[in-house]
Short mmCIF file of C-alpha atoms in Angstrom, two decimals:
data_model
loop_
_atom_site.label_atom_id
_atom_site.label_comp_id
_atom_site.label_asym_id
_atom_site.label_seq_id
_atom_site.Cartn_x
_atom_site.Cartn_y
_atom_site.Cartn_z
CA UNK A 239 -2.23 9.11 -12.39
CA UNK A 240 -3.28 5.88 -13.79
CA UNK A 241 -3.17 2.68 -12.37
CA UNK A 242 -0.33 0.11 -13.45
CA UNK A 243 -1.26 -2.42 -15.59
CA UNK A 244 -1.23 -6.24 -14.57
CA UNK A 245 -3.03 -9.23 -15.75
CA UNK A 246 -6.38 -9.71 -14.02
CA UNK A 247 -5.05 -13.69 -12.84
CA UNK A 248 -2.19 -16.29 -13.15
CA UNK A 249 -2.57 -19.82 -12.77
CA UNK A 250 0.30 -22.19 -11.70
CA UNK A 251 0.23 -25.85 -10.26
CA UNK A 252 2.57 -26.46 -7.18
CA UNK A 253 6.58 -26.30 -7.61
CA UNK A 254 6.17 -24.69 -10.86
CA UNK A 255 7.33 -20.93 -11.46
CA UNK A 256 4.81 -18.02 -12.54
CA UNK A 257 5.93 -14.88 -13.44
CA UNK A 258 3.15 -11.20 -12.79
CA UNK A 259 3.83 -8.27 -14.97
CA UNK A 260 3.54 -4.80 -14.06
CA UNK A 261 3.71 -2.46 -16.71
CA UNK A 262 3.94 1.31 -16.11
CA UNK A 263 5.42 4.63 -17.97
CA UNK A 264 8.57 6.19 -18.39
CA UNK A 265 6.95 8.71 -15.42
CA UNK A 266 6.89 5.70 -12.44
CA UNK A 267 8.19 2.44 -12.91
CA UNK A 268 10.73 3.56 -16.24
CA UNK A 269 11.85 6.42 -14.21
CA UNK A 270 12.65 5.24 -10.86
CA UNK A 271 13.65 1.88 -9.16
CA UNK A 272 10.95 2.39 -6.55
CA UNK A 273 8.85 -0.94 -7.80
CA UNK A 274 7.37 -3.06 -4.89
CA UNK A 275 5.20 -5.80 -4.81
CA UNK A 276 2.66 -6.81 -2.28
CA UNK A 277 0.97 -10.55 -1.56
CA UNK A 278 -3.06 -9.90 -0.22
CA UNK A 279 -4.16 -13.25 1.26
CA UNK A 280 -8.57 -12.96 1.41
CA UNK A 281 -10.09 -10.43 4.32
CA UNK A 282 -5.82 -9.50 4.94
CA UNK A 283 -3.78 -7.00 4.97
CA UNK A 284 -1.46 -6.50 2.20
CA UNK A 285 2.33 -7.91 2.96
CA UNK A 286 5.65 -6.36 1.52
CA UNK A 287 7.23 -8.84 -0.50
CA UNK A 288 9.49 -7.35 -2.81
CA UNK A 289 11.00 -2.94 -2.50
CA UNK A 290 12.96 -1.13 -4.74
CA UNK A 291 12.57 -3.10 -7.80
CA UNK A 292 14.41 -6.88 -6.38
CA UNK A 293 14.69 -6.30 -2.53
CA UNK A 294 13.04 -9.02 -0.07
CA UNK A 295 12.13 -7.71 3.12
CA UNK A 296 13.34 -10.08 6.04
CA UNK A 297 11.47 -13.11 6.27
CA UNK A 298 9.83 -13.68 2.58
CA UNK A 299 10.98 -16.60 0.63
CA UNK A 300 13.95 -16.80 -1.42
CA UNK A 301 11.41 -18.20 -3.71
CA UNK A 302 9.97 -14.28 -4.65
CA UNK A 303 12.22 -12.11 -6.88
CA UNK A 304 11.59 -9.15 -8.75
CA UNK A 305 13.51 -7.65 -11.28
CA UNK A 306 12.54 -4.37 -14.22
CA UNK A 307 13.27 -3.78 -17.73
CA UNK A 308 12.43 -0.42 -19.21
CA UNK A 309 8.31 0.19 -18.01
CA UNK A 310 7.90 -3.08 -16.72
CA UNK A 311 8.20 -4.57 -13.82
CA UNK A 312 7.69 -8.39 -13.31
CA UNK A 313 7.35 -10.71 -9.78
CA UNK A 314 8.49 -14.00 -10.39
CA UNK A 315 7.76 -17.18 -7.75
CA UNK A 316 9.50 -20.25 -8.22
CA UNK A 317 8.56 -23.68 -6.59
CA UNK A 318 4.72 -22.32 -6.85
CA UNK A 319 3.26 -23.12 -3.04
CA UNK A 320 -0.29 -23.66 -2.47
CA UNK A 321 -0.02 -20.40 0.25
CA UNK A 322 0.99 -18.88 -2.43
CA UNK A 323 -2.28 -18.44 -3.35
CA UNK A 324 -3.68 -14.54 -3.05
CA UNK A 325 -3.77 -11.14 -4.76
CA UNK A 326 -0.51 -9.59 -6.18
CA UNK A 327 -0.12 -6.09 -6.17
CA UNK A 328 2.53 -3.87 -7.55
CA UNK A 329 3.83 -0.31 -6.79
CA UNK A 330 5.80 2.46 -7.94
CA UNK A 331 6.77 5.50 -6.88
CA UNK A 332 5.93 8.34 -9.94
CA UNK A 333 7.26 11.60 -11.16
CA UNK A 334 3.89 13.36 -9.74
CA UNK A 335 5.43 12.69 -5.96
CA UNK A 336 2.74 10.23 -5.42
CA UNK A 337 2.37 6.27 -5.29
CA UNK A 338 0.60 4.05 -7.56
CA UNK A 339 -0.74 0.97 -7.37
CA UNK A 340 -1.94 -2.01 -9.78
CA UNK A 341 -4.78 -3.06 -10.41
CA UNK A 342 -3.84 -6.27 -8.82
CA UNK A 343 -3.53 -10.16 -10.21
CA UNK A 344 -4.96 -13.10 -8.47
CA UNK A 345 -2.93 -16.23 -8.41
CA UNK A 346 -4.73 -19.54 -8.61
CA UNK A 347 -2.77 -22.49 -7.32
CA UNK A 348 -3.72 -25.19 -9.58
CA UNK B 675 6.01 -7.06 18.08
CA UNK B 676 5.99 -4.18 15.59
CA UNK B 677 2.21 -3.56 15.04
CA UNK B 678 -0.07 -0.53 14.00
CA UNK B 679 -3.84 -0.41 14.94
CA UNK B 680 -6.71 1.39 13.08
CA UNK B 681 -10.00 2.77 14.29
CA UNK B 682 -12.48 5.58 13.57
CA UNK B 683 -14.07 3.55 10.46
CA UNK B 684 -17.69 3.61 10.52
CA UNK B 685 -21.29 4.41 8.69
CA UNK B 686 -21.32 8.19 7.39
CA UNK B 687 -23.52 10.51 5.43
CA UNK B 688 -22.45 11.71 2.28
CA UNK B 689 -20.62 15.54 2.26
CA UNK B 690 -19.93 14.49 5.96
CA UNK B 691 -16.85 13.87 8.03
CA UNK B 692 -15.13 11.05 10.10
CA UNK B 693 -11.65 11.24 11.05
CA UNK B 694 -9.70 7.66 11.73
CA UNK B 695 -6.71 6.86 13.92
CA UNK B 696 -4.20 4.25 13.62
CA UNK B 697 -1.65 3.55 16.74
CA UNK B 698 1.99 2.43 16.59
CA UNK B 699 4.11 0.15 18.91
CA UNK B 700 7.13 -2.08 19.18
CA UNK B 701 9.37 0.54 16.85
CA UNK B 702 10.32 3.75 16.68
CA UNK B 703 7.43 5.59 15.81
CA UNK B 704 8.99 9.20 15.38
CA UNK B 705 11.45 8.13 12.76
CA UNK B 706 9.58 6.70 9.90
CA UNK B 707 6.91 8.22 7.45
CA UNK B 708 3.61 6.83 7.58
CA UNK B 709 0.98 6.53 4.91
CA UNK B 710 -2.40 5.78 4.62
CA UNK B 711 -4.10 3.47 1.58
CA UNK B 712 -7.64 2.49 0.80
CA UNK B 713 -9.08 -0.50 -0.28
CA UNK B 714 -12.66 -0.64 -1.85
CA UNK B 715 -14.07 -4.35 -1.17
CA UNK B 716 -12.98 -6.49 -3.87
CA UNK B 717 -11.60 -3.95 -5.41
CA UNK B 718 -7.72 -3.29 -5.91
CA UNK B 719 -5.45 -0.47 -3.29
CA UNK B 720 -4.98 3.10 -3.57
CA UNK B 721 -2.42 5.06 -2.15
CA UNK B 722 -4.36 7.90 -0.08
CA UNK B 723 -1.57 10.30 1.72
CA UNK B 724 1.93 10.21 3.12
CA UNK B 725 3.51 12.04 5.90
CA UNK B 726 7.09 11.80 6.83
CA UNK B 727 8.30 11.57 10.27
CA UNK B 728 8.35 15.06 11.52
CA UNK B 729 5.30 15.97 9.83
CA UNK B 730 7.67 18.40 7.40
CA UNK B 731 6.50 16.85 4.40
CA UNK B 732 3.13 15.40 3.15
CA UNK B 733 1.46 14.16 -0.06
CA UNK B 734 -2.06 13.25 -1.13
CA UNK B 735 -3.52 11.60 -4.11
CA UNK B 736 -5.98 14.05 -6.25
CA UNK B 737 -8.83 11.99 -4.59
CA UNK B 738 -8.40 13.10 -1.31
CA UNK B 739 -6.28 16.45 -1.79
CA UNK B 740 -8.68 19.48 -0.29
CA UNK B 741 -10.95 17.25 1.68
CA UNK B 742 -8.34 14.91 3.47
CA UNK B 743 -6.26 15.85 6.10
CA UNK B 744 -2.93 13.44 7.13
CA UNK B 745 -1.50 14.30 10.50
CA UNK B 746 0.44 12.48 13.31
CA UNK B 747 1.30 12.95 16.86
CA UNK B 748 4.66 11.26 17.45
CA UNK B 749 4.14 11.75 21.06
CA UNK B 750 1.16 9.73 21.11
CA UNK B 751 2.82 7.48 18.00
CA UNK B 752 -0.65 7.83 16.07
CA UNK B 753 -1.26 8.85 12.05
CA UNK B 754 -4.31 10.46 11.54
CA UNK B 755 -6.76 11.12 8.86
CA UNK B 756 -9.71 13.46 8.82
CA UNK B 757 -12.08 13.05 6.33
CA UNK B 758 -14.36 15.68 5.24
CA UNK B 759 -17.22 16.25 2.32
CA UNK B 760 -17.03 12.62 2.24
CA UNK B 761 -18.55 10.86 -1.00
CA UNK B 762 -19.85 7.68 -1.85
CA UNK B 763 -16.27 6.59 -3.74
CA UNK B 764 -14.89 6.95 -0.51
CA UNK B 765 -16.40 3.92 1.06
CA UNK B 766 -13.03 1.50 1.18
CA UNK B 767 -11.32 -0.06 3.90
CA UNK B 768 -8.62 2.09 5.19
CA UNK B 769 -5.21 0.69 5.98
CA UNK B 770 -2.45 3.05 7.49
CA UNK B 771 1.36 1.69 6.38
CA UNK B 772 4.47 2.19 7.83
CA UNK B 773 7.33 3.45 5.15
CA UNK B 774 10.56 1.24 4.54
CA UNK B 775 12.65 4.20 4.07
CA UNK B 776 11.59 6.99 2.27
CA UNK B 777 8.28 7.70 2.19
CA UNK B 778 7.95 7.07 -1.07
CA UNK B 779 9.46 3.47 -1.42
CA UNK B 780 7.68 0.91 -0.23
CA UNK B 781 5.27 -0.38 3.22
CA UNK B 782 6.00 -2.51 5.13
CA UNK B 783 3.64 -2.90 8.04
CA UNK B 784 0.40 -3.03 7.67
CA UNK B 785 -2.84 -2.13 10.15
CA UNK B 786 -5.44 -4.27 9.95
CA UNK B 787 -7.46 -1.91 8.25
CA UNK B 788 -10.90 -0.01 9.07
CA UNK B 789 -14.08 0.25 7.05
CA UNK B 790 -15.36 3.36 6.31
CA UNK B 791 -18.97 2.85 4.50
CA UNK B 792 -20.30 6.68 3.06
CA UNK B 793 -24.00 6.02 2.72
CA UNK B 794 -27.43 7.82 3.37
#
């Protein structure tokens, strides 16, 4: 199973929005709404912000939203933060009854 | 607070074994499914192996299927995983995740994480 596919880094400067891609096949993130997307701050542990394709856990900003069309998934944050700073991760659940991830974007806080 | 703890990481020969732990408190342990996921440093994750609550089901990725083993003891709310023939690709921080729902769908608790470094 091969990884997802996002861009290597995003750049944004504070209250602005950015928007992470996550593209996949008709066999993960096409075929099921099973998309999540995780925030990795440096030396932490990953943190759920958005499940099944648009969900926010308790507790994450209003200011994350997730949404799919087709293969691809995308994470949007509005009103860019400079916490918002960190690795990006997406997820899917595939056809194979396993999980991948993405190769993961880094988000630079201009 | 909801929390999960990892040990067992450590320094390891290569084609050996090391088997890590990771402890549950302030839910329910014996109703969710539990995963674990690796993290090379620098490097992006990678799901490793699920088990759901009652230990009826379990998955592993192709890297670790015939020489990882996922197991819990819901009595003792820990998730195991023994590692054996261990390689040098191996050598990742291990994190062990706690399922939203399914086991399948998304984690939402996170250990800390411990290193395992396979090395001669």
């Amino acid at each position: 199973q091969s990884a997802l596919t996002q861009p290597a880094s995003v750049s944004g400067s504070p209250g602005q929005s950015i928007t992470i891609s996550c593209t996949g096949t008709s066999s993960d993130i096409g075929g099921y709404n099973y998309v999540s997307w995780y925030q990795q701050h440096a030396g932490k542990a990953p943190k759920l912000m958005i499940y099944e394709v648009n969900n926010r856990p308790s507790g994450v900003s209003t200011r994350f939203s997730g949404s799919k069309s087709g293969n691809t998934a995308s994470l949007t944050i509005s009103g860019l933060q400079v916490e918002d700073e960190a690795d990006y991760y997406c997820s899917s659940y595939t056809s194979s009854t396993t999980v991948v991830f993405g190769g993961g974007t880094k988000l630079t806080v201009l | 607070e909801v929390q999960l703890v990892e040990s067992g990481g450590g320094l390891v020969k290569p084609g050996g074994s090391l088997t890590l732990s990771c402890v549950g408190s302030g839910f329910t342990f014996n109703t969710f499914s539990m995963n674990w996921v690796r993290q090379v440093p620098g490097k992006g994750l990678e799901w490793v192996s699920s088990i759901s609550s009652s230990s009826s089901y379990i998955y592993y990725a192709d890297s670790a299927k015939g020489r990882f083993t996922i197991s819990r003891d819901n009595a003792k709310k820990s998730l195991y995983l023994q590692m054996n023939s261990l390689r040098a690709e191996d050598t990742a921080v291990y994190y062990c995740a706690r399922s939203v729902k399914a086991w399948y769908e998304a984690f939402d608790i996170w250990g800390q994480g411990t290193m395992v470094t396979v090395s001669s």
